Amino acid sequence: MKALTWQGKRDVRVEEVPDPRIEEPTDAIVKITSTAICGSDLHLYEVLGPYLKPGDVLGHEPMGIVEEVGSEVTGLKPGDRVVVPFNIACGSCWMCARQLYAQCETTQVTSEGKGAALFGYTSLYGSVPGGQAEYLRVPQAHFGPIKIPQTGADERYLYLSDILPTAWQAVRYADTPPGGTLAVFGLGPVGQFCARVGRHLGAGRVIGLDLVPERLELARRHGIEVLDVSELSDVPGALIDLVDGRGPDAVIDAVGMEAHGSPAGKLAHAAVGLLPDKLAQTMTDRAGVDRLSVLHAAVKGVRRGGTVSISGVYGGEADPMPLMEMFDRGVQLRMGQCHVRRWTDEILPLLSGDDDPLGVEDLRTHRVPLARAPQAYEMFQKKEDGCIKVVLEP
């Protein structure tokens, strides 16, 4: 089959790789009909190369049609249409029983000290072949895949794989009081959904912050108040002034480790990228730092006693944080990988009706064949051609 493989920094290629097969009785094989490029895939494209090897198959936002199931998969059959969550969970261990699916003890990558295995996401998370391919082997298929209606556009349901539940969790964690104010840093795909979900779940005012004109315009189209951070000299101060001289009740950081405006962090990433993989892994694990401009702005811009919810991916082990200010102001932090299946039963009814309350069909800006995935990665990273969200078609 054809699949998108990692070959090196900013070097991904579509190659022929072996077809997946049933390896365990809880496996399924899914023929992919749509698969998206995620913002966190760009971390693999740029920063996390030391944890990849040439030929690794990328992608963790897939959906398609079940082709084959293992002997212990009773909830699925060939022909079912499914979305596959990015994290792999068994549904029955101690963590899963508490709906902490991103920490599943059956698939935890204990050798790396990490949580549940992920599709297409480095040796840190199990080196499981990903879904930017024609076919995908799905472990723990007795629990993971989400059955969806046979009719309706793929993009009505595709984002259940990651970014829509991730946004839903971020908003739930933010815990904005009814009628309160929520600010969202970063209006990429997750940030767009955070803003829309925030409004849907009862925030009286939602403010989105970004510096890309197309992202700001898309948020405006969905009734979100926006701030262009490139026009602000003091982002936290502007937020505080804008919301009663106090600041928003909750702030979501939907950006993560590669934020703009963090030259020291960018230099550290670049330096580690020049090291041999083993040394780079050691440096990242023990002394890695992130680009923290957005997270610091979120912490300083939220009101006293407010909550900062982090959905953007961070990977540093030695990140400096303004703890005195956080402690004095009583700022609460919530974060973590999304527990996808925890939220999908709440979200699915919003996708299955005739209306589209979360605007899922107004996010994708580019749909391209899998063969053009390398060009799509470059376009997405450089934010060219108004690119906000790319869907690949195998």
Short mmCIF file of C-alpha atoms in Angstrom, two decimals, residues 56-310:
data_model
loop_
_atom_site.label_atom_id
_atom_site.label_comp_id
_atom_site.label_asym_id
_atom_site.label_seq_id
_atom_site.Cartn_x
_atom_site.Cartn_y
_atom_site.Cartn_z
CA ASP A 56 7.94 5.46 10.06
CA VAL A 57 4.35 5.91 8.85
CA LEU A 58 2.79 9.15 10.12
CA GLY A 59 -0.74 10.27 10.85
CA HIS A 60 -3.22 10.02 13.70
CA GLU A 61 -6.50 11.49 12.40
CA PRO A 62 -7.98 8.72 10.23
CA MET A 63 -11.38 7.32 9.34
CA GLY A 64 -12.61 4.70 6.91
CA ILE A 65 -14.33 1.37 6.34
CA VAL A 66 -13.62 -1.79 8.34
CA GLU A 67 -12.10 -4.46 6.10
CA GLU A 68 -11.34 -7.22 8.59
CA VAL A 69 -11.60 -7.85 12.34
CA GLY A 70 -9.84 -10.17 14.77
CA SER A 71 -11.60 -13.01 16.57
CA GLU A 72 -12.16 -11.00 19.78
CA VAL A 73 -13.63 -7.91 18.11
CA THR A 74 -17.38 -8.32 18.49
CA GLY A 75 -18.57 -4.73 18.16
CA LEU A 76 -17.40 -4.21 14.59
CA LYS A 77 -17.87 -5.99 11.30
CA PRO A 78 -16.53 -5.53 7.78
CA GLY A 79 -18.32 -2.68 6.08
CA ASP A 80 -18.78 -0.57 9.22
CA ARG A 81 -17.79 3.07 8.87
CA VAL A 82 -15.55 4.23 11.71
CA VAL A 83 -13.43 7.07 13.01
CA VAL A 84 -10.24 5.94 14.78
CA PRO A 85 -9.14 7.91 17.90
CA PHE A 86 -5.50 8.93 17.94
CA ASN A 87 -4.79 7.25 21.27
CA ILE A 88 -5.01 3.48 21.65
CA ALA A 89 -6.94 2.32 24.71
CA CYS A 90 -8.31 -1.03 25.90
CA GLY A 91 -11.39 0.37 27.63
CA SER A 92 -11.15 -1.88 30.70
CA CYS A 93 -7.92 -1.31 32.67
CA TRP A 94 -7.74 0.74 35.91
CA MET A 95 -7.16 3.99 34.00
CA CYS A 96 -9.77 3.29 31.33
CA ALA A 97 -12.34 2.45 34.00
CA ARG A 98 -11.87 6.06 35.15
CA GLN A 99 -12.15 7.36 31.56
CA LEU A 100 -8.46 8.31 31.54
CA TYR A 101 -8.01 6.67 28.16
CA ALA A 102 -4.84 8.61 27.28
CA GLN A 103 -3.21 6.80 30.23
CA CYS A 104 -4.43 3.28 29.32
CA GLU A 105 -2.32 0.79 31.29
CA THR A 106 -2.64 -1.88 28.61
CA THR A 107 -0.94 0.22 25.93
CA GLN A 108 1.21 2.53 28.10
CA VAL A 109 4.72 2.87 26.71
CA THR A 110 6.35 2.13 30.06
CA SER A 111 9.83 1.78 28.54
CA GLU A 112 9.72 5.52 27.77
CA GLY A 113 7.73 6.57 30.83
CA LYS A 114 4.83 7.68 28.65
CA GLY A 115 1.08 7.16 28.53
CA ALA A 116 -1.08 5.27 26.07
CA ALA A 117 0.33 4.40 22.66
CA LEU A 118 -0.55 6.76 19.81
CA PHE A 119 -0.85 6.19 16.10
CA GLY A 120 2.03 7.52 14.02
CA TYR A 121 3.78 9.37 16.84
CA THR A 122 7.40 8.41 17.52
CA SER A 123 9.10 5.77 19.65
CA LEU A 124 7.99 7.70 22.74
CA TYR A 125 4.45 6.51 22.06
CA GLY A 126 5.03 3.03 20.74
CA SER A 127 6.12 3.53 17.11
CA VAL A 128 2.65 2.39 15.96
CA PRO A 129 2.24 2.87 12.18
CA GLY A 130 -0.08 5.78 11.49
CA GLY A 131 -3.11 6.51 9.37
CA GLN A 132 -1.79 8.70 6.54
CA ALA A 133 -1.97 5.58 4.42
CA GLU A 134 -4.33 3.48 2.37
CA TYR A 135 -4.91 0.98 5.19
CA LEU A 136 -4.44 0.99 8.97
CA ARG A 137 -4.06 -1.77 11.52
CA VAL A 138 -6.09 -0.73 14.60
CA PRO A 139 -5.08 -2.40 17.89
CA GLN A 140 -7.68 -2.61 20.69
CA ALA A 141 -10.41 -2.41 18.05
CA HIS A 142 -12.93 -3.97 20.42
CA PHE A 143 -13.04 -0.54 22.13
CA GLY A 144 -11.36 2.25 20.18
CA PRO A 145 -13.07 2.82 16.81
CA ILE A 146 -16.17 5.03 16.82
CA LYS A 147 -19.00 3.73 14.63
CA ILE A 148 -20.64 6.49 12.63
CA PRO A 149 -23.56 6.65 10.18
CA GLN A 150 -22.99 5.26 6.71
CA THR A 151 -24.13 8.53 5.13
CA GLY A 152 -22.81 12.07 5.39
CA ALA A 153 -19.56 13.70 4.33
CA ASP A 154 -16.38 12.35 5.88
CA GLU A 155 -15.56 15.79 7.26
CA ARG A 156 -18.74 15.76 9.32
CA TYR A 157 -17.10 13.04 11.45
CA LEU A 158 -13.36 12.96 10.71
CA TYR A 159 -12.39 15.39 13.46
CA LEU A 160 -13.70 13.00 16.14
CA SER A 161 -10.32 11.28 15.72
CA ASP A 162 -8.51 14.05 17.61
CA ILE A 163 -9.03 17.78 17.25
CA LEU A 164 -12.73 18.05 18.11
CA PRO A 165 -12.55 15.96 21.33
CA THR A 166 -9.27 17.72 22.14
CA ALA A 167 -11.04 21.08 21.91
CA TRP A 168 -14.03 19.76 23.87
CA GLN A 169 -11.76 18.54 26.67
CA ALA A 170 -9.85 21.85 26.70
CA VAL A 171 -13.11 23.77 27.14
CA ARG A 172 -14.38 21.38 29.83
CA TYR A 173 -11.07 21.72 31.66
CA ALA A 174 -11.21 25.52 31.35
CA ASP A 175 -14.47 25.44 33.29
CA THR A 176 -15.63 28.89 32.20
CA PRO A 177 -18.61 29.91 34.37
CA PRO A 178 -21.92 30.30 32.51
CA GLY A 179 -21.91 33.67 30.80
CA GLY A 180 -18.21 34.17 31.60
CA THR A 181 -15.30 35.02 29.33
CA LEU A 182 -13.02 32.50 27.63
CA ALA A 183 -9.87 33.46 25.73
CA VAL A 184 -8.26 31.07 23.24
CA PHE A 185 -4.60 31.50 22.28
CA GLY A 186 -4.00 30.10 18.81
CA LEU A 187 -6.68 29.81 16.14
CA GLY A 188 -5.37 26.80 14.31
CA PRO A 189 -7.76 23.85 13.92
CA VAL A 190 -7.94 23.02 17.65
CA GLY A 191 -8.21 26.67 18.64
CA GLN A 192 -11.02 27.25 16.13
CA PHE A 193 -12.97 24.39 17.67
CA CYS A 194 -12.15 25.54 21.21
CA ALA A 195 -13.71 28.91 20.45
CA ARG A 196 -16.82 27.37 18.87
CA VAL A 197 -17.24 24.74 21.59
CA GLY A 198 -16.77 27.44 24.24
CA ARG A 199 -19.70 29.37 22.83
CA HIS A 200 -21.78 26.20 22.48
CA LEU A 201 -21.15 25.21 26.11
CA GLY A 202 -22.20 28.53 27.54
CA ALA A 203 -19.38 31.07 27.58
CA GLY A 204 -20.88 34.53 27.24
CA ARG A 205 -17.82 35.94 25.51
CA VAL A 206 -15.09 34.17 23.55
CA ILE A 207 -11.92 35.97 22.47
CA GLY A 208 -9.55 34.34 20.00
CA LEU A 209 -5.92 35.44 19.65
CA ASP A 210 -3.68 34.80 16.64
CA LEU A 211 -1.55 36.61 14.08
CA VAL A 212 -2.52 34.82 10.85
CA PRO A 213 -5.15 36.83 8.92
CA GLU A 214 -6.98 33.79 7.52
CA ARG A 215 -7.33 32.24 10.98
CA LEU A 216 -8.63 35.49 12.45
CA GLU A 217 -11.17 35.82 9.64
CA LEU A 218 -12.40 32.23 10.05
CA ALA A 219 -12.99 32.82 13.76
CA ARG A 220 -14.84 36.07 13.03
CA ARG A 221 -17.08 34.17 10.62
CA HIS A 222 -18.23 32.03 13.54
CA GLY A 223 -18.99 34.97 15.81
CA ILE A 224 -15.74 34.95 17.77
CA GLU A 225 -14.20 38.22 18.97
CA VAL A 226 -10.58 38.30 17.80
CA LEU A 227 -7.30 40.00 18.70
CA ASP A 228 -4.38 40.20 16.27
CA VAL A 229 -1.40 39.72 18.59
CA SER A 230 0.98 41.17 16.00
CA GLU A 231 -0.62 44.54 16.75
CA LEU A 232 -0.16 44.28 20.53
CA SER A 233 2.94 45.12 22.54
CA ASP A 234 1.54 43.63 25.78
CA VAL A 235 -0.80 40.71 25.10
CA PRO A 236 -1.64 39.82 28.75
CA GLY A 237 -2.20 43.51 29.53
CA ALA A 238 -4.49 43.89 26.53
CA LEU A 239 -6.56 40.90 27.68
CA ILE A 240 -6.86 42.25 31.20
CA ASP A 241 -7.88 45.69 29.94
CA LEU A 242 -10.39 44.16 27.55
CA VAL A 243 -12.18 42.16 30.25
CA ASP A 244 -13.16 44.55 33.05
CA GLY A 245 -9.56 45.31 34.02
CA ARG A 246 -9.55 41.82 35.49
CA GLY A 247 -8.94 39.38 32.64
CA PRO A 248 -10.91 36.42 31.28
CA ASP A 249 -12.23 33.71 33.59
CA ALA A 250 -10.39 31.04 31.63
CA VAL A 251 -7.71 30.85 28.97
CA ILE A 252 -6.91 27.97 26.62
CA ASP A 253 -3.40 27.56 25.21
CA ALA A 254 -4.03 25.82 21.88
CA VAL A 255 -0.52 26.54 20.55
CA GLY A 256 2.10 24.47 22.37
CA MET A 257 5.82 23.99 22.08
CA GLU A 258 6.52 25.88 18.84
CA ALA A 259 4.97 29.24 19.72
CA HIS A 260 6.04 32.38 17.89
CA GLY A 261 7.91 34.99 19.89
CA SER A 262 10.18 32.57 21.78
CA PRO A 263 13.65 33.04 20.26
CA ALA A 264 15.54 31.23 23.04
CA GLY A 265 13.28 28.19 22.82
CA LYS A 266 13.54 28.18 19.04
CA LEU A 267 17.33 28.27 19.28
CA ALA A 268 17.30 25.38 21.77
CA HIS A 269 15.11 23.30 19.44
CA ALA A 270 17.42 24.00 16.53
CA ALA A 271 20.54 23.12 18.53
CA VAL A 272 19.13 19.80 19.72
CA GLY A 273 18.13 19.02 16.14
CA LEU A 274 21.80 19.11 15.12
CA LEU A 275 22.83 16.43 17.64
CA PRO A 276 23.00 12.66 16.98
CA ASP A 277 19.67 11.03 17.81
CA LYS A 278 20.76 9.29 21.03
CA LEU A 279 22.32 12.44 22.44
CA ALA A 280 19.38 14.53 21.28
CA GLN A 281 16.99 12.15 23.05
CA THR A 282 18.98 12.44 26.28
CA MET A 283 19.08 16.24 26.08
CA THR A 284 15.36 16.46 25.36
CA ASP A 285 14.46 14.05 28.16
CA ARG A 286 16.59 15.76 30.80
CA ALA A 287 16.94 19.40 29.80
CA GLY A 288 14.49 20.08 26.98
CA VAL A 289 12.80 23.47 26.86
CA ASP A 290 9.76 24.70 24.96
CA ARG A 291 8.87 27.99 23.35
CA LEU A 292 6.79 29.39 26.19
CA SER A 293 5.68 32.86 25.07
CA VAL A 294 2.05 31.80 24.67
CA LEU A 295 1.85 29.82 27.90
CA HIS A 296 3.39 32.70 29.87
CA ALA A 297 0.94 35.13 28.26
CA ALA A 298 -1.96 32.83 29.14
CA VAL A 299 -0.86 32.57 32.77
CA LYS A 300 -0.39 36.34 33.06
CA GLY A 301 -3.56 37.26 31.16
CA VAL A 302 -6.12 35.08 32.96
CA ARG A 303 -7.92 36.69 35.91
CA ARG A 304 -6.92 35.97 39.49
CA GLY A 305 -8.39 32.63 40.52
CA GLY A 306 -8.91 31.73 36.86
CA THR A 307 -8.01 28.58 34.96
CA VAL A 308 -5.50 27.97 32.18
CA SER A 309 -6.31 24.88 30.11
CA ILE A 310 -3.48 23.56 27.95
#
